[in-house]
GROMACS .gro file of C-alpha atoms in nm:
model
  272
    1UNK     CA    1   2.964  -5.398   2.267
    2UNK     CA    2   3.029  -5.070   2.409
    3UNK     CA    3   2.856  -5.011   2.804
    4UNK     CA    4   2.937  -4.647   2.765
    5UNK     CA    5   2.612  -4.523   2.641
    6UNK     CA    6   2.803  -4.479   2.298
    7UNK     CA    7   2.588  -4.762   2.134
    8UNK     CA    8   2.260  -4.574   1.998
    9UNK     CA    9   1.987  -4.811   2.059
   10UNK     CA   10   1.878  -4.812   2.424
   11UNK     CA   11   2.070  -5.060   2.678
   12UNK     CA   12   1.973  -5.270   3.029
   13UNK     CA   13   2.171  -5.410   3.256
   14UNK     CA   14   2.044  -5.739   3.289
   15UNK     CA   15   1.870  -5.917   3.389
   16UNK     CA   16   1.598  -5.689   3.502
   17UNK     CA   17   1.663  -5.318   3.595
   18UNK     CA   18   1.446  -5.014   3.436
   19UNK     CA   19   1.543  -4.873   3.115
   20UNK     CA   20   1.451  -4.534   3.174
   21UNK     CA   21   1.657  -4.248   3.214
   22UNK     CA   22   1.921  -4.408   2.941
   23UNK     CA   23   2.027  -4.117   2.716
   24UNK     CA   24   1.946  -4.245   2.364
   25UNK     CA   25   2.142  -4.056   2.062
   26UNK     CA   26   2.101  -4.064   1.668
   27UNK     CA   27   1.870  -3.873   1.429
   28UNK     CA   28   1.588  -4.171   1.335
   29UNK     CA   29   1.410  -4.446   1.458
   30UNK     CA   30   1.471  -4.793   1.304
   31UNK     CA   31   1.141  -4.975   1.254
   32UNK     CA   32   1.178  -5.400   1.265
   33UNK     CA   33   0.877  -5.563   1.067
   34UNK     CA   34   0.792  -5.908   1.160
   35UNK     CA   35   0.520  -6.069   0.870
   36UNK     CA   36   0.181  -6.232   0.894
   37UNK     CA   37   0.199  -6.653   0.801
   38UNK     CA   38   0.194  -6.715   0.451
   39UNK     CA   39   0.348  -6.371   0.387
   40UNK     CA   40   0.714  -6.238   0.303
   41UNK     CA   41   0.893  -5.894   0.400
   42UNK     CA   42   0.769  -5.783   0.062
   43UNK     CA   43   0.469  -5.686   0.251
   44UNK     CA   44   0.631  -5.388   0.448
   45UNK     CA   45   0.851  -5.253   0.168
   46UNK     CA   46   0.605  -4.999   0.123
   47UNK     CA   47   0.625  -4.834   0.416
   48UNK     CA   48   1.018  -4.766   0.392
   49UNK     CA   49   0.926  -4.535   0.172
   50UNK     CA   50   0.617  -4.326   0.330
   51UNK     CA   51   0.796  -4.337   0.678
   52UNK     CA   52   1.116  -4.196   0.527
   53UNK     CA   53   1.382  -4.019   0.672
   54UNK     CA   54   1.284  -4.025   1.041
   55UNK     CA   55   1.169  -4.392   1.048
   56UNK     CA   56   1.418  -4.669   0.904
   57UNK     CA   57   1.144  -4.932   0.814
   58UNK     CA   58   1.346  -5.276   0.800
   59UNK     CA   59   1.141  -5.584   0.732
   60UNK     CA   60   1.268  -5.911   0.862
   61UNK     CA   61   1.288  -6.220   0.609
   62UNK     CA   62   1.176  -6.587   0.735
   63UNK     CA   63   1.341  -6.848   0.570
   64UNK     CA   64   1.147  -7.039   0.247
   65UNK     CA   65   0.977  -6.641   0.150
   66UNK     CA   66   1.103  -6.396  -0.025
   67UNK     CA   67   1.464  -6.350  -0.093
   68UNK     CA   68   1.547  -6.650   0.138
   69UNK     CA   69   1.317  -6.842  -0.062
   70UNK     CA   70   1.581  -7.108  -0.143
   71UNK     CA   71   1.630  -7.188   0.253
   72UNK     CA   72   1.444  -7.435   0.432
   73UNK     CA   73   1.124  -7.272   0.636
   74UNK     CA   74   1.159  -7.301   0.981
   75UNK     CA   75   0.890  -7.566   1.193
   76UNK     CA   76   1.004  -7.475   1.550
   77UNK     CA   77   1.065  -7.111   1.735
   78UNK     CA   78   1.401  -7.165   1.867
   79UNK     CA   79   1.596  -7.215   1.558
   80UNK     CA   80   1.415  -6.910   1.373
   81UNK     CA   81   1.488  -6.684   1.681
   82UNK     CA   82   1.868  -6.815   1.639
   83UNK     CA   83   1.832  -6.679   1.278
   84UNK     CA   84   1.685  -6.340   1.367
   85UNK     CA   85   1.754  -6.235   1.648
   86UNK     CA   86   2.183  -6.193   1.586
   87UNK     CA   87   2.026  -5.990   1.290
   88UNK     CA   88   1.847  -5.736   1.419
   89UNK     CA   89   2.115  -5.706   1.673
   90UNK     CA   90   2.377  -5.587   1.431
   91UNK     CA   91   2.112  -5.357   1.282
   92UNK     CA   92   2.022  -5.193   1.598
   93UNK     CA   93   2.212  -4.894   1.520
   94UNK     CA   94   1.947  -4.595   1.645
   95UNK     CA   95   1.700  -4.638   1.885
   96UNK     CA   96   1.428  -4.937   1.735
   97UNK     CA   97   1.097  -5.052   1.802
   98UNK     CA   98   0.945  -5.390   1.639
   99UNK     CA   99   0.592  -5.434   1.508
  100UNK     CA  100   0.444  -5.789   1.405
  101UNK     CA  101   0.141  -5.861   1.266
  102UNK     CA  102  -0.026  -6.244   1.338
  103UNK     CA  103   0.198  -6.465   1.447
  104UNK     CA  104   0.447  -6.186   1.348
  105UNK     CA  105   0.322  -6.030   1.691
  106UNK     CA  106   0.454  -6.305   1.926
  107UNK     CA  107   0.808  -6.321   1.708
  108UNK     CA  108   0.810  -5.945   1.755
  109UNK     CA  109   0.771  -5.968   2.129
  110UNK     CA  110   1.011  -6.320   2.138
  111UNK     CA  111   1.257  -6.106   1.929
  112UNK     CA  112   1.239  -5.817   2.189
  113UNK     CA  113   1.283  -6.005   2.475
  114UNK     CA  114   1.622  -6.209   2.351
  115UNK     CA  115   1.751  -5.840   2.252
  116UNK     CA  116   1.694  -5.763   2.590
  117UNK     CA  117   1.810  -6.062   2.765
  118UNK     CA  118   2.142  -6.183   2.577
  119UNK     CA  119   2.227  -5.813   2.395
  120UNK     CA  120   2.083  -5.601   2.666
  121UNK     CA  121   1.920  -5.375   2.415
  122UNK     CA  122   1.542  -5.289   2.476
  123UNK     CA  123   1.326  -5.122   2.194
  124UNK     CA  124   1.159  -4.802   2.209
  125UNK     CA  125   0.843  -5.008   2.139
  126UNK     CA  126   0.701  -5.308   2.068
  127UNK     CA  127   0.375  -5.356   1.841
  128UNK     CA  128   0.194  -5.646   1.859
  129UNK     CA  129  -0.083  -5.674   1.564
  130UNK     CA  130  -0.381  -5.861   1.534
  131UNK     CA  131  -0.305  -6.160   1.774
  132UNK     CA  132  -0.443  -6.219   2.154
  133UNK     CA  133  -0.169  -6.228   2.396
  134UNK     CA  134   0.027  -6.598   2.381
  135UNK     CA  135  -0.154  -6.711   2.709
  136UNK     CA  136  -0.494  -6.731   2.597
  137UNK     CA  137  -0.634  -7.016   2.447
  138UNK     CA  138  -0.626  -7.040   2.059
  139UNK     CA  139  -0.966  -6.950   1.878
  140UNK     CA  140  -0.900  -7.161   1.564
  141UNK     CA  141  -0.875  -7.525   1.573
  142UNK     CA  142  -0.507  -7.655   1.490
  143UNK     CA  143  -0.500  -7.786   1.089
  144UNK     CA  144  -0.133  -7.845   1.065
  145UNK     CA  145  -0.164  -8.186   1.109
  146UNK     CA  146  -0.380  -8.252   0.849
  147UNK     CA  147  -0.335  -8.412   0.483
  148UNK     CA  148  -0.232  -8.156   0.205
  149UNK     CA  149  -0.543  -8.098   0.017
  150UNK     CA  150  -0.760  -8.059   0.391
  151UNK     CA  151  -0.491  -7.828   0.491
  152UNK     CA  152  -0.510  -7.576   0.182
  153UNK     CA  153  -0.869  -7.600   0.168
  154UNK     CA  154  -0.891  -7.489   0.542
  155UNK     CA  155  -0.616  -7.280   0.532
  156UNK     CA  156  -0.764  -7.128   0.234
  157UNK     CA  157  -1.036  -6.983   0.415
  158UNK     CA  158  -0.853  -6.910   0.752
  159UNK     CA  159  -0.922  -6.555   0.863
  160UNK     CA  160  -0.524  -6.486   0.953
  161UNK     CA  161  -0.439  -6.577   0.632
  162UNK     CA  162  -0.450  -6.328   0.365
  163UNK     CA  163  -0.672  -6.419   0.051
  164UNK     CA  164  -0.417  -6.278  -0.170
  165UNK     CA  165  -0.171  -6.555  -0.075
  166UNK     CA  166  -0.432  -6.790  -0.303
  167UNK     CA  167  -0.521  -6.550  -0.570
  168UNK     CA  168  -0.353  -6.728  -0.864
  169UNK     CA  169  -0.405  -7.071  -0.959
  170UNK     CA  170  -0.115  -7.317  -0.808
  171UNK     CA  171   0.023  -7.040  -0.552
  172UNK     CA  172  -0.130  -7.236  -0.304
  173UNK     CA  173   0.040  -7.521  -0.376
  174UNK     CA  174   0.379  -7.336  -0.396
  175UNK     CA  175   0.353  -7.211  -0.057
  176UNK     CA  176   0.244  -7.510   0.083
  177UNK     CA  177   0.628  -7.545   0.251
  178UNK     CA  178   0.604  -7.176   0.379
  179UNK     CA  179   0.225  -7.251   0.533
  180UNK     CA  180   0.264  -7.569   0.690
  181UNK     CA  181   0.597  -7.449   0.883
  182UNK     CA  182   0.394  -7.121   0.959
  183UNK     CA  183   0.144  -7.322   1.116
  184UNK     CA  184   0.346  -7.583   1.300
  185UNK     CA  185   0.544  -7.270   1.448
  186UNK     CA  186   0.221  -7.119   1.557
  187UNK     CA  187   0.062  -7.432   1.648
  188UNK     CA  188   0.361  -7.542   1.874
  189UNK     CA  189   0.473  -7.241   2.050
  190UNK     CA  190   0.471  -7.191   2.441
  191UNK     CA  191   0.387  -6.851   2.578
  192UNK     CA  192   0.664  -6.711   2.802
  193UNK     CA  193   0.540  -6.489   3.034
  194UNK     CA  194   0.863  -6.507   3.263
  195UNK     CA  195   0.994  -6.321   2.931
  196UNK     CA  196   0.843  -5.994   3.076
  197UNK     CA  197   1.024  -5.708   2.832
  198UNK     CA  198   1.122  -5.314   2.900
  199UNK     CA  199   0.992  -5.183   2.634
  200UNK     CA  200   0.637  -5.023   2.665
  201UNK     CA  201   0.369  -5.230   2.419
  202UNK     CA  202   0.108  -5.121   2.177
  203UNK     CA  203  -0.147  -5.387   2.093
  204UNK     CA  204  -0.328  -5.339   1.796
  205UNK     CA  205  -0.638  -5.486   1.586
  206UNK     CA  206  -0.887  -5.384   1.340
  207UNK     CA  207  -1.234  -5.254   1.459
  208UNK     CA  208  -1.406  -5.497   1.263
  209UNK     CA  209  -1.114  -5.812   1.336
  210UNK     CA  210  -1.343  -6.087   1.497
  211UNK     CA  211  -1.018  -6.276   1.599
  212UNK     CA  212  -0.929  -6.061   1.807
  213UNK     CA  213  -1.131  -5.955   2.105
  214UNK     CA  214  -1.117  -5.705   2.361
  215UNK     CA  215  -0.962  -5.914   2.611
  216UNK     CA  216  -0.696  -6.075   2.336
  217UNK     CA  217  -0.589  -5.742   2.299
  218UNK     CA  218  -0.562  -5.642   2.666
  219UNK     CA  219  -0.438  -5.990   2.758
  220UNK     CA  220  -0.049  -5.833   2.669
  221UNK     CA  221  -0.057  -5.597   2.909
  222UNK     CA  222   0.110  -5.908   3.105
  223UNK     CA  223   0.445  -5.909   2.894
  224UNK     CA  224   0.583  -5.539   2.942
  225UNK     CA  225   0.725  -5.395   3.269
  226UNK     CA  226   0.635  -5.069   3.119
  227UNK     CA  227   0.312  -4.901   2.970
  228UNK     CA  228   0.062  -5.065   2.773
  229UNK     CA  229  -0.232  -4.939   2.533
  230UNK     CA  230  -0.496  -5.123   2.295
  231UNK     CA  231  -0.598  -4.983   2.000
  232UNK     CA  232  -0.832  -5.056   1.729
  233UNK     CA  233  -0.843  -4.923   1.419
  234UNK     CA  234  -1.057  -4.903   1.145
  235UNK     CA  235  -1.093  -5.213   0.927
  236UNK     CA  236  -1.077  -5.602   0.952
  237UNK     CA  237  -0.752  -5.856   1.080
  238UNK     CA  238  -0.600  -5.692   0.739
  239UNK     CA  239  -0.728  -5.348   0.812
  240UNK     CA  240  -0.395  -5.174   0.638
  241UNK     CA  241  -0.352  -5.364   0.327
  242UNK     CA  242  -0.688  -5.141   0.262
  243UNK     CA  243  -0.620  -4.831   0.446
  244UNK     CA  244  -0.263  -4.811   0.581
  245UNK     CA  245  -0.295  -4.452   0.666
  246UNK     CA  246  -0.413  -4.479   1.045
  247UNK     CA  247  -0.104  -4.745   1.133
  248UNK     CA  248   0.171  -4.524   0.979
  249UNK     CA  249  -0.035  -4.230   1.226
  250UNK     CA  250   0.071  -4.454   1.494
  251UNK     CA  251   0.391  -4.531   1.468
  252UNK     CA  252   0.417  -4.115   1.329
  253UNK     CA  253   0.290  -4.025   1.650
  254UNK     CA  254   0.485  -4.262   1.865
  255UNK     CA  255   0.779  -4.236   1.710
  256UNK     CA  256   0.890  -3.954   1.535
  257UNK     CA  257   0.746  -3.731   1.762
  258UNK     CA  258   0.867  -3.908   2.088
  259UNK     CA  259   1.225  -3.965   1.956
  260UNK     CA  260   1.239  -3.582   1.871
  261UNK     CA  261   1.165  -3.493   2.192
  262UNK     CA  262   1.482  -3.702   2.344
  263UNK     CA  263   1.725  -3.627   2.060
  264UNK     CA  264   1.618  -3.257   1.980
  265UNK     CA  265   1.592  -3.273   1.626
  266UNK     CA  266   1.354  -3.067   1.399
  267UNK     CA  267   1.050  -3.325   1.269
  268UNK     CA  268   0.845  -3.169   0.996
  269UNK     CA  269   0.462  -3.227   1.153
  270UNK     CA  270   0.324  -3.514   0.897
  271UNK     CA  271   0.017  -3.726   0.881
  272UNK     CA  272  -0.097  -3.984   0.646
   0.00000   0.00000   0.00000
């Protein structure tokens, strides 16, 4: 790829020098949506429509969901990040930020740091959404090692999984595949903290999310060489399936109006 500063989407040299200062060209901001376990891309579409023009929301597909329904879901982080992360790469056409909510968080954050490490490109942002930084201990007791009918029942009453993902009779059963892998991902991952990335963080919960504490939250100010904030916003783990007015503020006020300010185009002022 081009080291000329032609390439829109901010660049490092790597391994680990400062971003800042990079002159960053293009008229929008592409937004990378990483989803909650048990849920599909279909969640975010949405938003591409509210955030239009100045924010380019792109949700990410997991294999076994969706329109990649027909692929195998994937168990372990390593192949999954082989999937993604070449993807986004191509995409990252305009400066980008990622936001991931759940496990999505810590794929986000995995996702940024690759970008950074084997494509040198760092994101304006990186949100991570209702899920304590990868180093603390787990609140919930593992279940994806138990028999089918255990797991669905518990998993049918886990608070990071939506209740909409077992609204209709046999849907459970149907995503059984895409919860188990979910799960096992979750279950099995290994925080990297040497994975430090550029990009300044945003962690974010609802007011009323009990997993997620204060110090879950704060906990990711470890993983960015940059600036970090916590925020909490009104609502439970799912606060914007009911209102998702105050997020799209956020990423409004973060990105439109920061990404003006570099590029010099006109933003029309716009809340939610």
């Amino acid at each position: 790829m081009d080291r000329e500063g032609n390439h829109r989407a901010r660049r490092i040299d790597r391994p680990h020098s400062h971003p800042g200062g990079l002159r960053m060209t293009g008229t929008s901001v592409r937004l990378f949506c990483l989803p909650y376990a048990g849920a599909s891309a279909g969640v975010y579409l949405p938003w591409c429509e509210r955030l239009q023009p100045h924010i380019a929301v792109t949700p990410l597909e997991l294999p076994g969901r969706g329109s990649r329904m027909r692929e195998e879901p994937r168990r372990r982080l390593e192949p999954l990040l082989h999937d993604l992360v070449p993807t986004v790469a191509r995409l990252c056409d305009r400066p980008f930020a990622l936001y991931g909510h759940g496990f999505g968080a810590v794929l986000a954050y995995e996702i940024a740091a690759r970008l950074e490490w084997d494509h040198e490109l760092v994101a304006e942002r990186l949100y991570v959404s209702g899920y304590p930084a990868p180093h603390l201990p787990p609140r919930e007791e593992p279940i994806g090692h138990l028999p089918d009918e255990e797991f669905l029942a518990r998993a049918g009453h886990h608070p990071r999984i939506h209740p909409g993902t077992f609204g209709e009779a046999g849907l459970a059963r149907l995503q059984l595949p895409v919860l188990r892998a979910d799960f096992a991902l979750a279950e099995s991952y290994e925080e990297g903290l040497d994975n430090t990335v550029h990009a300044p963080v945003t962690a974010l919960a609802g007011q009323d999310d009990l997993t997620v504490r204060g110090a879950d939250l704060g906990g990711w100010r470890d993983y960015t060489r940059r600036s970090f904030r916590a925020r909490r916003l009104p609502g439970g783990h799912f606060h914007w399936h009911a209102d998702e007015r105050p997020l799209l503020n956020v990423f409004v006020d973060d990105l439109i109006r920061c990404n003006a300010a570099h590029n010099r185009f006109p933003v029309a002022e716009r809340t939610f």
